[in-house]
CSV table of C-alpha atoms in Angstrom, one decimal:
chain,number,residue,atom,x,y,z
A,539,UNK,CA,-36.3,-22.1,-28.9
A,540,UNK,CA,-35.4,-19.3,-31.5
A,541,UNK,CA,-39.1,-19.0,-32.5
A,542,UNK,CA,-40.1,-18.7,-28.8
A,543,UNK,CA,-37.6,-15.9,-28.1
A,544,UNK,CA,-38.6,-14.0,-31.2
A,545,UNK,CA,-42.3,-14.4,-31.1
A,546,UNK,CA,-42.8,-14.1,-27.3
A,547,UNK,CA,-43.5,-17.6,-26.1
A,548,UNK,CA,-41.8,-18.9,-22.9
A,549,UNK,CA,-38.4,-20.3,-23.9
A,550,UNK,CA,-37.3,-21.7,-20.5
A,551,UNK,CA,-39.3,-23.8,-18.2
A,552,UNK,CA,-39.6,-22.8,-14.6
A,553,UNK,CA,-36.8,-24.5,-12.6
A,554,UNK,CA,-38.3,-25.8,-9.4
A,555,UNK,CA,-35.4,-27.8,-8.1
A,556,UNK,CA,-32.2,-26.1,-6.9
A,557,UNK,CA,-29.7,-26.7,-9.8
A,558,UNK,CA,-26.0,-27.6,-9.3
A,559,UNK,CA,-23.5,-25.1,-10.4
A,560,UNK,CA,-22.2,-27.4,-13.2
A,561,UNK,CA,-25.7,-27.9,-14.6
A,562,UNK,CA,-26.4,-24.1,-14.3
A,563,UNK,CA,-23.2,-23.2,-16.1
A,564,UNK,CA,-23.9,-25.7,-18.9
A,565,UNK,CA,-27.5,-24.4,-19.2
A,566,UNK,CA,-26.4,-20.7,-19.3
A,567,UNK,CA,-23.7,-21.4,-21.9
A,568,UNK,CA,-26.1,-23.3,-24.1
A,569,UNK,CA,-28.6,-20.4,-24.0
A,570,UNK,CA,-25.8,-17.9,-24.7
A,571,UNK,CA,-24.6,-19.9,-27.7
A,572,UNK,CA,-28.1,-19.8,-29.1
A,573,UNK,CA,-28.6,-16.1,-28.5
A,574,UNK,CA,-25.2,-15.2,-30.0
A,575,UNK,CA,-25.8,-17.3,-33.1
A,576,UNK,CA,-29.2,-15.7,-33.8
A,577,UNK,CA,-27.9,-12.2,-33.1
A,578,UNK,CA,-24.9,-12.7,-35.5
A,579,UNK,CA,-27.1,-14.3,-38.2
A,580,UNK,CA,-29.6,-11.5,-38.4
A,581,UNK,CA,-28.5,-8.1,-37.2
A,582,UNK,CA,-32.0,-6.7,-37.5
A,583,UNK,CA,-33.6,-9.4,-35.3
A,584,UNK,CA,-35.3,-8.3,-32.0
A,585,UNK,CA,-35.4,-10.6,-29.0
A,586,UNK,CA,-38.6,-11.0,-26.9
A,587,UNK,CA,-39.4,-12.8,-23.7
A,588,UNK,CA,-35.9,-12.6,-22.3
A,589,UNK,CA,-36.9,-11.7,-18.8
A,590,UNK,CA,-37.6,-15.3,-17.8
A,591,UNK,CA,-34.0,-16.1,-18.7
A,592,UNK,CA,-32.9,-13.4,-16.3
A,593,UNK,CA,-34.8,-14.7,-13.3
A,594,UNK,CA,-34.1,-18.4,-14.1
A,595,UNK,CA,-32.5,-20.1,-11.1
A,596,UNK,CA,-29.7,-21.5,-13.2
A,597,UNK,CA,-28.8,-18.0,-14.4
A,598,UNK,CA,-29.0,-16.6,-10.9
A,599,UNK,CA,-26.8,-19.4,-9.6
A,600,UNK,CA,-24.1,-18.6,-12.2
A,601,UNK,CA,-24.5,-14.9,-11.6
A,602,UNK,CA,-23.9,-15.4,-7.8
A,603,UNK,CA,-20.8,-17.5,-8.4
A,604,UNK,CA,-19.3,-14.9,-10.6
A,605,UNK,CA,-20.1,-12.1,-8.2
A,606,UNK,CA,-18.7,-14.1,-5.3
A,607,UNK,CA,-15.5,-14.8,-7.2
A,608,UNK,CA,-15.0,-11.1,-8.0
A,609,UNK,CA,-12.3,-9.5,-5.8
A,610,UNK,CA,-14.8,-6.8,-4.9
A,611,UNK,CA,-17.2,-9.3,-3.3
A,612,UNK,CA,-16.1,-8.2,0.2
A,613,UNK,CA,-17.4,-4.6,-0.5
A,614,UNK,CA,-20.8,-3.8,0.8
A,615,UNK,CA,-23.4,-1.7,-0.9
A,616,UNK,CA,-25.7,0.9,0.6
A,617,UNK,CA,-27.5,-1.8,2.6
A,618,UNK,CA,-24.2,-2.9,4.3
A,619,UNK,CA,-24.6,-6.5,3.3
A,620,UNK,CA,-21.7,-8.5,2.0
A,621,UNK,CA,-21.4,-11.9,0.2
A,622,UNK,CA,-20.0,-13.5,3.4
A,623,UNK,CA,-22.9,-12.2,5.4
A,624,UNK,CA,-25.4,-13.8,3.0
A,625,UNK,CA,-23.5,-17.2,3.1
A,626,UNK,CA,-23.3,-17.2,6.9
A,627,UNK,CA,-26.7,-15.8,7.9
A,628,UNK,CA,-29.1,-16.1,5.0
A,629,UNK,CA,-28.0,-18.9,2.8
A,630,UNK,CA,-27.3,-18.7,-0.9
A,631,UNK,CA,-30.3,-20.8,-2.0
A,632,UNK,CA,-32.9,-18.8,0.0
A,633,UNK,CA,-31.2,-15.5,-1.1
A,634,UNK,CA,-31.4,-16.4,-4.8
A,635,UNK,CA,-35.0,-17.8,-4.5
A,636,UNK,CA,-36.0,-14.5,-3.0
A,637,UNK,CA,-34.5,-12.6,-5.8
A,638,UNK,CA,-36.2,-14.8,-8.4
A,639,UNK,CA,-39.6,-14.3,-6.6
A,640,UNK,CA,-39.2,-10.5,-6.6
A,641,UNK,CA,-38.1,-10.4,-10.2
A,642,UNK,CA,-41.0,-12.7,-11.3
A,643,UNK,CA,-43.8,-10.8,-9.5
A,644,UNK,CA,-42.4,-7.3,-10.4
A,645,UNK,CA,-41.6,-6.1,-6.9
A,646,UNK,CA,-37.8,-6.0,-7.3
A,647,UNK,CA,-36.3,-2.5,-7.3
A,648,UNK,CA,-32.6,-1.7,-7.2
A,649,UNK,CA,-31.4,0.6,-4.4
A,650,UNK,CA,-28.9,3.5,-4.8
A,651,UNK,CA,-25.3,2.6,-5.2
A,652,UNK,CA,-22.8,3.5,-2.5
A,653,UNK,CA,-20.4,6.2,-3.8
A,654,UNK,CA,-16.8,6.0,-3.0
A,655,UNK,CA,-14.0,8.4,-4.2
A,656,UNK,CA,-10.6,7.0,-5.0
A,657,UNK,CA,-7.6,9.0,-6.2
A,658,UNK,CA,-6.7,8.8,-9.9
A,659,UNK,CA,-3.3,7.5,-10.7
A,660,UNK,CA,-0.9,10.3,-11.4
A,661,UNK,CA,-3.4,13.1,-10.6
A,662,UNK,CA,-4.8,15.0,-7.7
A,663,UNK,CA,-8.3,14.3,-9.0
A,664,UNK,CA,-10.5,11.5,-7.7
A,665,UNK,CA,-12.6,8.9,-9.5
A,666,UNK,CA,-16.0,8.2,-8.1
A,667,UNK,CA,-17.0,4.6,-8.0
A,668,UNK,CA,-20.5,3.3,-7.4
A,669,UNK,CA,-20.8,0.1,-5.4
A,670,UNK,CA,-24.2,-1.6,-5.8
A,671,UNK,CA,-25.7,-3.9,-3.2
A,672,UNK,CA,-25.0,-7.6,-3.5
A,673,UNK,CA,-28.5,-8.2,-4.6
A,674,UNK,CA,-28.2,-5.7,-7.3
A,675,UNK,CA,-24.9,-7.1,-8.4
A,676,UNK,CA,-26.4,-10.5,-8.8
A,677,UNK,CA,-29.3,-9.2,-10.8
A,678,UNK,CA,-27.0,-7.1,-13.0
A,679,UNK,CA,-24.8,-10.1,-13.6
A,680,UNK,CA,-27.8,-12.2,-14.6
A,681,UNK,CA,-28.9,-9.5,-16.9
A,682,UNK,CA,-25.4,-9.3,-18.4
A,683,UNK,CA,-25.3,-13.0,-19.0
A,684,UNK,CA,-28.4,-12.7,-21.1
A,685,UNK,CA,-27.7,-9.4,-23.0
A,686,UNK,CA,-24.0,-9.7,-23.6
A,687,UNK,CA,-24.1,-12.5,-26.3
A,688,UNK,CA,-26.9,-10.6,-28.1
A,689,UNK,CA,-25.0,-7.3,-28.3
A,690,UNK,CA,-21.5,-8.7,-28.9
A,691,UNK,CA,-21.9,-9.3,-32.7
A,692,UNK,CA,-22.9,-5.6,-33.1
A,693,UNK,CA,-19.9,-4.2,-31.3
A,694,UNK,CA,-17.1,-2.4,-33.2
A,695,UNK,CA,-14.3,-4.8,-34.1
A,696,UNK,CA,-11.6,-2.5,-32.8
A,697,UNK,CA,-13.2,-1.9,-29.4
A,698,UNK,CA,-11.4,-4.0,-26.8
A,699,UNK,CA,-12.6,-3.1,-23.3
A,700,UNK,CA,-15.1,-5.1,-21.3
A,701,UNK,CA,-15.7,-7.7,-24.0
A,702,UNK,CA,-15.1,-11.5,-23.6
A,703,UNK,CA,-11.9,-12.8,-25.1
A,704,UNK,CA,-10.4,-9.3,-25.7
A,705,UNK,CA,-7.6,-7.6,-23.8
A,706,UNK,CA,-5.5,-4.5,-23.7
A,707,UNK,CA,-2.7,-6.3,-25.6
A,708,UNK,CA,-5.0,-6.7,-28.6
A,709,UNK,CA,-5.5,-3.0,-28.8
A,710,UNK,CA,-1.8,-2.3,-28.6
A,711,UNK,CA,-1.1,-5.0,-31.2
A,712,UNK,CA,-3.5,-3.4,-33.6
A,713,UNK,CA,-1.8,0.0,-33.2
A,714,UNK,CA,1.5,-1.7,-33.9
A,715,UNK,CA,0.0,-3.3,-37.0
A,716,UNK,CA,-1.1,0.0,-38.5
A,717,UNK,CA,2.1,1.8,-37.7
A,718,UNK,CA,4.0,-1.0,-39.5
A,719,UNK,CA,1.7,-0.4,-42.4
A,720,UNK,CA,2.5,3.2,-42.9
A,721,UNK,CA,0.2,5.0,-40.4
A,722,UNK,CA,2.3,7.8,-39.1
A,723,UNK,CA,0.1,10.1,-36.9
A,724,UNK,CA,-1.8,9.2,-33.8
A,725,UNK,CA,-4.7,11.1,-32.3
A,726,UNK,CA,-4.7,10.2,-28.6
A,727,UNK,CA,-8.1,10.7,-27.1
A,728,UNK,CA,-9.7,10.5,-23.7
A,729,UNK,CA,-13.3,11.2,-22.9
A,730,UNK,CA,-13.7,13.4,-19.8
A,731,UNK,CA,-15.9,11.8,-17.1
A,732,UNK,CA,-17.3,9.2,-19.6
A,733,UNK,CA,-19.2,7.0,-17.1
A,734,UNK,CA,-20.6,10.1,-15.3
A,735,UNK,CA,-22.0,11.8,-18.4
A,736,UNK,CA,-23.4,9.0,-20.5
A,737,UNK,CA,-27.0,9.9,-21.5
A,738,UNK,CA,-29.6,7.4,-20.3
A,739,UNK,CA,-31.8,7.9,-23.4
A,740,UNK,CA,-28.8,6.9,-25.7
A,741,UNK,CA,-28.3,3.6,-23.8
A,742,UNK,CA,-32.0,2.8,-23.7
A,743,UNK,CA,-32.3,3.5,-27.4
A,744,UNK,CA,-29.5,1.2,-28.2
A,745,UNK,CA,-31.0,-1.6,-26.1
A,746,UNK,CA,-34.4,-1.2,-27.8
A,747,UNK,CA,-32.8,-1.8,-31.2
A,748,UNK,CA,-32.3,-5.4,-30.2
A,749,UNK,CA,-34.6,-6.0,-27.2
A,750,UNK,CA,-38.3,-5.7,-27.4
A,751,UNK,CA,-39.1,-7.3,-24.1
A,752,UNK,CA,-40.5,-4.5,-22.0
A,753,UNK,CA,-39.6,-5.9,-18.6
A,754,UNK,CA,-36.0,-6.4,-19.7
A,755,UNK,CA,-35.7,-2.8,-21.0
A,756,UNK,CA,-37.4,-1.5,-17.9
A,757,UNK,CA,-34.9,-3.3,-15.7
A,758,UNK,CA,-32.1,-1.7,-17.5
A,759,UNK,CA,-33.7,1.7,-17.1
A,760,UNK,CA,-34.1,1.1,-13.3
A,761,UNK,CA,-30.4,0.4,-13.0
A,762,UNK,CA,-29.5,3.6,-14.9
A,763,UNK,CA,-31.8,5.7,-12.6
A,764,UNK,CA,-31.2,3.9,-9.3
A,765,UNK,CA,-29.4,6.9,-7.9
A,766,UNK,CA,-26.3,7.4,-5.7
A,767,UNK,CA,-25.8,7.4,-1.9
A,768,UNK,CA,-23.0,9.9,-1.5
A,769,UNK,CA,-20.2,9.7,1.1
A,770,UNK,CA,-22.2,12.4,3.0
A,771,UNK,CA,-25.2,10.1,3.3
A,772,UNK,CA,-27.4,12.0,0.8
A,773,UNK,CA,-29.3,10.2,-2.0
A,774,UNK,CA,-29.0,11.8,-5.4
A,775,UNK,CA,-31.0,10.9,-8.5
A,776,UNK,CA,-28.8,11.7,-11.5
A,777,UNK,CA,-30.1,12.3,-15.0
A,778,UNK,CA,-26.9,11.1,-16.7
A,779,UNK,CA,-24.2,8.5,-16.1
A,780,UNK,CA,-23.9,4.9,-15.1
A,781,UNK,CA,-22.1,4.0,-11.9
A,782,UNK,CA,-18.4,3.1,-12.5
A,783,UNK,CA,-18.2,-0.1,-10.5
A,784,UNK,CA,-21.5,-1.7,-11.4
A,785,UNK,CA,-21.5,-5.1,-13.2
A,786,UNK,CA,-23.7,-3.9,-16.0
A,787,UNK,CA,-22.1,-0.4,-16.4
A,788,UNK,CA,-19.3,-1.5,-18.8
A,789,UNK,CA,-21.9,-3.0,-21.2
A,790,UNK,CA,-24.0,0.2,-21.0
A,791,UNK,CA,-20.8,2.3,-21.7
A,792,UNK,CA,-19.9,0.3,-24.8
A,793,UNK,CA,-23.5,0.6,-26.1
A,794,UNK,CA,-23.4,4.4,-25.6
A,795,UNK,CA,-19.9,4.7,-27.2
A,796,UNK,CA,-21.2,2.9,-30.3
A,797,UNK,CA,-22.2,6.4,-31.5
A,798,UNK,CA,-18.4,7.1,-31.7
A,799,UNK,CA,-17.5,3.8,-33.3
A,800,UNK,CA,-20.1,3.8,-36.1
A,801,UNK,CA,-18.8,6.7,-38.2
A,802,UNK,CA,-15.3,5.1,-38.1
A,803,UNK,CA,-16.7,1.7,-39.0
A,804,UNK,CA,-18.7,3.1,-41.9
A,805,UNK,CA,-15.6,4.9,-43.2
A,806,UNK,CA,-13.5,1.8,-43.0
A,807,UNK,CA,-16.2,-0.3,-44.8
A,808,UNK,CA,-16.5,2.4,-47.5
A,809,UNK,CA,-12.7,2.2,-48.2
A,810,UNK,CA,-12.7,-1.6,-48.3
A,811,UNK,CA,-15.0,-2.0,-51.3
A,812,UNK,CA,-12.2,-3.1,-53.6
A,813,UNK,CA,-8.6,-4.1,-53.2
A,814,UNK,CA,-6.1,-1.3,-52.7
A,815,UNK,CA,-8.8,1.3,-52.5
A,816,UNK,CA,-7.1,2.9,-49.6
A,817,UNK,CA,-3.8,3.2,-51.5
A,818,UNK,CA,-5.7,4.9,-54.3
A,819,UNK,CA,-7.3,7.4,-51.9
A,820,UNK,CA,-3.9,8.2,-50.4
A,821,UNK,CA,-2.4,8.8,-53.9
A,822,UNK,CA,-5.1,11.5,-54.3
A,823,UNK,CA,-4.0,13.2,-51.0
A,824,UNK,CA,-6.8,11.9,-48.9
A,825,UNK,CA,-6.2,10.4,-45.4
A,826,UNK,CA,-7.2,7.0,-44.2
A,827,UNK,CA,-7.7,6.3,-40.6
A,828,UNK,CA,-8.7,3.7,-38.0
A,829,UNK,CA,-10.1,4.1,-34.5
A,830,UNK,CA,-8.8,1.7,-31.8
A,831,UNK,CA,-10.8,2.1,-28.6
A,832,UNK,CA,-10.4,0.7,-25.1
A,833,UNK,CA,-13.4,2.0,-23.0
A,834,UNK,CA,-13.1,5.8,-22.9
A,835,UNK,CA,-9.5,5.9,-24.1
A,836,UNK,CA,-8.9,5.7,-27.8
A,837,UNK,CA,-6.3,6.2,-30.5
A,838,UNK,CA,-7.0,7.2,-34.1
A,839,UNK,CA,-4.2,6.0,-36.4
A,840,UNK,CA,-3.9,8.3,-39.4
A,841,UNK,CA,-2.3,7.6,-42.8
A,842,UNK,CA,-1.9,11.2,-43.9
A,843,UNK,CA,-0.5,14.5,-42.5
A,844,UNK,CA,-0.8,16.4,-39.3
A,845,UNK,CA,-3.4,18.8,-40.7
A,846,UNK,CA,-5.7,15.9,-41.5
A,847,UNK,CA,-5.1,14.5,-38.0
A,848,UNK,CA,-6.1,17.8,-36.5
A,849,UNK,CA,-9.3,17.8,-38.6
A,850,UNK,CA,-10.1,14.3,-37.3
A,851,UNK,CA,-9.7,15.4,-33.7
A,852,UNK,CA,-12.1,18.3,-34.3
A,853,UNK,CA,-14.7,16.0,-35.9
A,854,UNK,CA,-14.4,13.5,-33.1
A,855,UNK,CA,-14.9,16.2,-30.5
A,856,UNK,CA,-18.1,17.4,-32.4
A,857,UNK,CA,-19.3,13.8,-32.6
A,858,UNK,CA,-18.9,13.3,-28.9
A,859,UNK,CA,-20.6,16.7,-28.1
A,860,UNK,CA,-23.7,15.4,-29.9
A,861,UNK,CA,-23.8,12.6,-27.3
A,862,UNK,CA,-23.2,14.9,-24.3
A,863,UNK,CA,-19.6,13.9,-23.9
A,864,UNK,CA,-16.4,15.9,-24.2
A,865,UNK,CA,-12.8,15.2,-25.0
A,866,UNK,CA,-10.3,15.7,-22.1
A,867,UNK,CA,-8.2,18.7,-23.2
A,868,UNK,CA,-5.1,17.7,-21.2
A,869,UNK,CA,-5.2,14.0,-22.3
A,870,UNK,CA,-5.9,14.5,-26.0
A,871,UNK,CA,-2.8,14.9,-28.2
A,872,UNK,CA,-1.6,14.5,-31.8
A,873,UNK,CA,1.7,12.7,-32.0
A,874,UNK,CA,3.9,11.4,-34.7
A,875,UNK,CA,4.7,7.7,-34.3
A,876,UNK,CA,8.5,8.4,-34.4
A,877,UNK,CA,8.1,10.5,-31.3
A,878,UNK,CA,5.9,7.9,-29.6
A,879,UNK,CA,3.0,8.0,-27.3
A,880,UNK,CA,1.6,6.2,-24.2
A,881,UNK,CA,-1.5,4.0,-24.4
A,882,UNK,CA,-2.8,1.6,-21.7
A,883,UNK,CA,0.5,1.7,-19.9
A,884,UNK,CA,2.6,1.0,-22.9
A,885,UNK,CA,5.0,3.3,-24.7
A,886,UNK,CA,4.5,2.8,-28.5
A,887,UNK,CA,7.1,4.2,-30.8
A,888,UNK,CA,8.5,3.6,-34.3
A,889,UNK,CA,12.2,3.2,-34.4
A,890,UNK,CA,14.8,2.7,-37.1
A,891,UNK,CA,16.5,-0.5,-37.8
A,892,UNK,CA,19.9,-0.9,-39.4
A,893,UNK,CA,19.5,-2.2,-43.0
A,894,UNK,CA,15.7,-2.6,-42.5
A,895,UNK,CA,12.6,-0.5,-42.6
A,896,UNK,CA,11.6,1.2,-39.3
A,897,UNK,CA,9.0,-0.7,-37.2
A,898,UNK,CA,6.9,-0.1,-34.1
A,899,UNK,CA,8.2,-1.2,-30.7
A,900,UNK,CA,6.3,-1.3,-27.4
A,901,UNK,CA,7.8,-0.7,-24.0
A,902,UNK,CA,6.6,-0.2,-20.4
A,903,UNK,CA,5.9,3.5,-20.1
A,904,UNK,CA,8.0,5.5,-17.7
A,905,UNK,CA,4.9,6.5,-15.7
A,906,UNK,CA,4.1,2.8,-15.1
A,907,UNK,CA,7.7,1.9,-14.2
A,908,UNK,CA,7.8,4.8,-11.7
A,909,UNK,CA,4.4,3.8,-10.3
A,910,UNK,CA,5.6,0.2,-9.6
A,911,UNK,CA,8.8,1.5,-8.0
A,912,UNK,CA,6.8,3.8,-5.8
A,913,UNK,CA,4.6,0.9,-4.6
A,914,UNK,CA,7.7,-1.3,-3.8
A,915,UNK,CA,9.3,1.7,-2.1
A,916,UNK,CA,6.2,2.3,0.0
A,917,UNK,CA,6.0,-1.3,1.0
A,918,UNK,CA,9.7,-1.4,2.2
A,919,UNK,CA,9.9,1.8,4.2
A,920,UNK,CA,11.1,1.9,7.8
A,921,UNK,CA,7.5,2.4,9.0
A,922,UNK,CA,6.8,-1.2,8.1
A,923,UNK,CA,9.6,-2.8,10.1
A,924,UNK,CA,6.9,-4.2,12.4
A,925,UNK,CA,5.9,-6.6,9.6
A,926,UNK,CA,7.5,-10.0,9.0
A,927,UNK,CA,9.4,-10.7,5.8
A,928,UNK,CA,6.7,-13.2,4.7
A,929,UNK,CA,4.1,-10.4,5.0
A,930,UNK,CA,6.1,-8.0,2.9
A,931,UNK,CA,6.8,-10.6,0.2
A,932,UNK,CA,3.2,-11.7,0.0
A,933,UNK,CA,2.3,-8.0,-0.6
A,934,UNK,CA,5.0,-7.3,-3.1
A,935,UNK,CA,4.9,-10.5,-5.2
A,936,UNK,CA,1.4,-10.0,-6.7
A,937,UNK,CA,2.4,-6.5,-7.8
A,938,UNK,CA,5.5,-7.7,-9.5
A,939,UNK,CA,3.8,-10.7,-11.0
A,940,UNK,CA,1.0,-8.6,-12.4
A,941,UNK,CA,3.3,-6.1,-14.0
A,942,UNK,CA,5.5,-8.8,-15.6
A,943,UNK,CA,2.5,-10.7,-17.0
A,944,UNK,CA,0.9,-7.5,-18.4
A,945,UNK,CA,4.0,-6.3,-20.1
A,946,UNK,CA,5.6,-9.6,-21.1
A,947,UNK,CA,4.8,-9.1,-24.8
A,948,UNK,CA,6.6,-5.8,-25.0
A,949,UNK,CA,10.4,-5.1,-25.3
A,950,UNK,CA,10.9,-5.1,-21.6
A,951,UNK,CA,13.6,-7.7,-20.8
A,952,UNK,CA,16.0,-5.0,-19.5
A,953,UNK,CA,13.2,-3.2,-17.7
A,954,UNK,CA,12.1,-6.4,-15.9
A,955,UNK,CA,15.7,-7.1,-15.0
A,956,UNK,CA,16.1,-3.7,-13.6
A,957,UNK,CA,12.9,-4.0,-11.7
A,958,UNK,CA,14.1,-7.3,-10.2
A,959,UNK,CA,17.4,-5.6,-9.2
A,960,UNK,CA,15.6,-2.6,-7.7
A,961,UNK,CA,13.2,-4.7,-5.7
A,962,UNK,CA,15.9,-7.0,-4.4
A,963,UNK,CA,17.9,-4.0,-3.0
A,964,UNK,CA,14.8,-2.4,-1.5
A,965,UNK,CA,13.9,-5.5,0.4
A,966,UNK,CA,17.5,-6.0,1.5
A,967,UNK,CA,17.7,-2.4,2.8
A,968,UNK,CA,14.5,-3.1,4.6
A,969,UNK,CA,15.9,-6.2,6.2
A,970,UNK,CA,19.1,-4.4,7.2
A,971,UNK,CA,17.0,-1.7,8.9
A,972,UNK,CA,15.0,-4.4,10.6
A,973,UNK,CA,18.1,-6.2,11.9
A,974,UNK,CA,20.7,-3.4,12.3
A,975,UNK,CA,23.2,-5.5,14.2
A,976,UNK,CA,23.3,-8.5,11.8
A,977,UNK,CA,26.1,-9.1,9.4
A,978,UNK,CA,26.0,-10.2,5.8
A,979,UNK,CA,26.7,-13.9,6.6
A,980,UNK,CA,23.7,-13.9,9.0
A,981,UNK,CA,21.5,-12.4,6.3
A,982,UNK,CA,22.7,-15.0,3.8
A,983,UNK,CA,22.2,-18.0,6.1
A,984,UNK,CA,18.8,-16.9,7.1
A,985,UNK,CA,17.1,-15.1,4.2
A,986,UNK,CA,18.6,-16.0,0.8
A,987,UNK,CA,20.6,-18.2,-1.4
A,988,UNK,CA,21.4,-17.9,-5.1
A,989,UNK,CA,20.1,-14.3,-5.1
A,990,UNK,CA,16.7,-15.3,-3.8
A,991,UNK,CA,15.2,-13.7,-0.8
A,992,UNK,CA,12.9,-16.1,0.9
A,993,UNK,CA,11.1,-16.8,4.2
A,994,UNK,CA,8.9,-19.7,5.3
A,995,UNK,CA,8.7,-20.9,1.7
A,996,UNK,CA,7.7,-17.6,0.2
A,997,UNK,CA,10.3,-16.4,-2.3
A,998,UNK,CA,10.6,-12.8,-3.6
A,999,UNK,CA,9.3,-12.9,-7.2
A,1000,UNK,CA,11.7,-11.9,-9.9
A,1001,UNK,CA,9.9,-10.1,-12.8
A,1002,UNK,CA,12.7,-11.0,-15.2
A,1003,UNK,CA,11.8,-14.7,-14.7
A,1004,UNK,CA,8.8,-14.2,-16.9
A,1005,UNK,CA,9.7,-15.0,-20.6
A,1006,UNK,CA,9.3,-12.1,-23.0
A,1007,UNK,CA,7.4,-13.2,-26.1
A,1008,UNK,CA,5.8,-11.6,-29.1
A,1009,UNK,CA,2.1,-10.9,-29.1
A,1010,UNK,CA,0.6,-11.4,-32.5
A,1011,UNK,CA,-2.2,-9.2,-33.9
A,1012,UNK,CA,-5.4,-11.3,-34.0
A,1013,UNK,CA,-7.6,-9.0,-36.1
A,1014,UNK,CA,-11.1,-10.4,-36.4
A,1015,UNK,CA,-10.2,-13.8,-35.2
A,1016,UNK,CA,-10.6,-13.2,-31.5
A,1017,UNK,CA,-12.6,-16.0,-29.9
A,1018,UNK,CA,-15.4,-15.6,-27.4
A,1019,UNK,CA,-17.1,-18.3,-25.3
A,1020,UNK,CA,-19.7,-18.5,-28.0
A,1021,UNK,CA,-17.8,-18.6,-31.3
A,1022,UNK,CA,-14.5,-20.3,-30.6
A,1023,UNK,CA,-15.5,-23.5,-32.5
A,1024,UNK,CA,-16.5,-21.4,-35.6
A,1025,UNK,CA,-13.2,-19.5,-35.6
A,1026,UNK,CA,-11.2,-22.7,-35.3
A,1027,UNK,CA,-12.8,-24.4,-38.3
């Protein structure tokens, strides 16, 4: 099969019968394992004849299932069609067979994405999302299933967003690791309008380094140039950017930002030629540094002084300008780790310990805590007295559970306890406003027992019930669906 993919012969037989989801999933995983293994073995190898993997019915079946399971599946694209409409009026099998036929004979063309503006958190600005049609989402997912295992071995080790097996906590754990190893300055960076300003030629050039299949490359170019249907109903063809909200867009963004990763990766490799080389460089007054990136947000940890950190910020800005990107002025700062900084919702700060060396701690940032409180407050205002307690609890509980699970590895025991207390009293004030003539005994008999507010079997979730545990830095041993067995041996 490897020889077929490299030399251009057909690697997958045409699937005539409608495959089951289990068979499709096993088939796709098998192909992904092969692609990932070959890509990791030879970083110069180019892959050919991948397009038939994209339009394989098994791949499309898995792609549909993942698109359908996504919480955005109810959103319609520019054609107004949703996943539910396809299931009820078209049928999944005819829908996927039609996609396969159009891809195979070359008549498939993506349509412009539907633009939708949503407010940015903590800002008066808006973020513009692009919602592809369901058909385009399925094709993008099929394309991603094929391309992702090929490009994964080439990705920067300290890049954590939109990659299988990686999460925000890994990025935070790496920052903590370097702070505890003497890195004292942090260059906090944010790329302004990253998804809107990515150059198409940069993405395509990165794809061509690994993919020589012309039809696969052309399909990627078509998605980049599909255009946008604005909220005013006007179709715009844009020369830069990839729609934030598209299935394939995160992969394109990571490929484009490889231009930022590579110089830092080369520097790190150059300072790792022999043991304690970085210690020797520091003894000569030179700085050592490490980039930790999560999509368009990044932190450069610097073992040096503030002037060297300033110089790194200038060089990073120049590097991004060469790719048509700019650093956000208001979101780019240089901070000492003893002062602390916010990253991915966490507050990271080095603090002293009695009788011990200082170490880094992570907390929930004040901005995130206030945001959660505002959500709870908005859901328990007097203008929602028409709702039942069950409806209020079913809205609040996912918010509290998500926050507790996201921050459970930080030093947040007191914060979660306070959040439980705050939420309990907000719901109780809402109940008292809903039943102004009731006394406390009536509330207790009807709605709670042992400090638990409940109705119809739905109990108010307590964030402090989630155990706070330590998250260990995993380094290079982060498993993916295609290398877990190798890492465990």
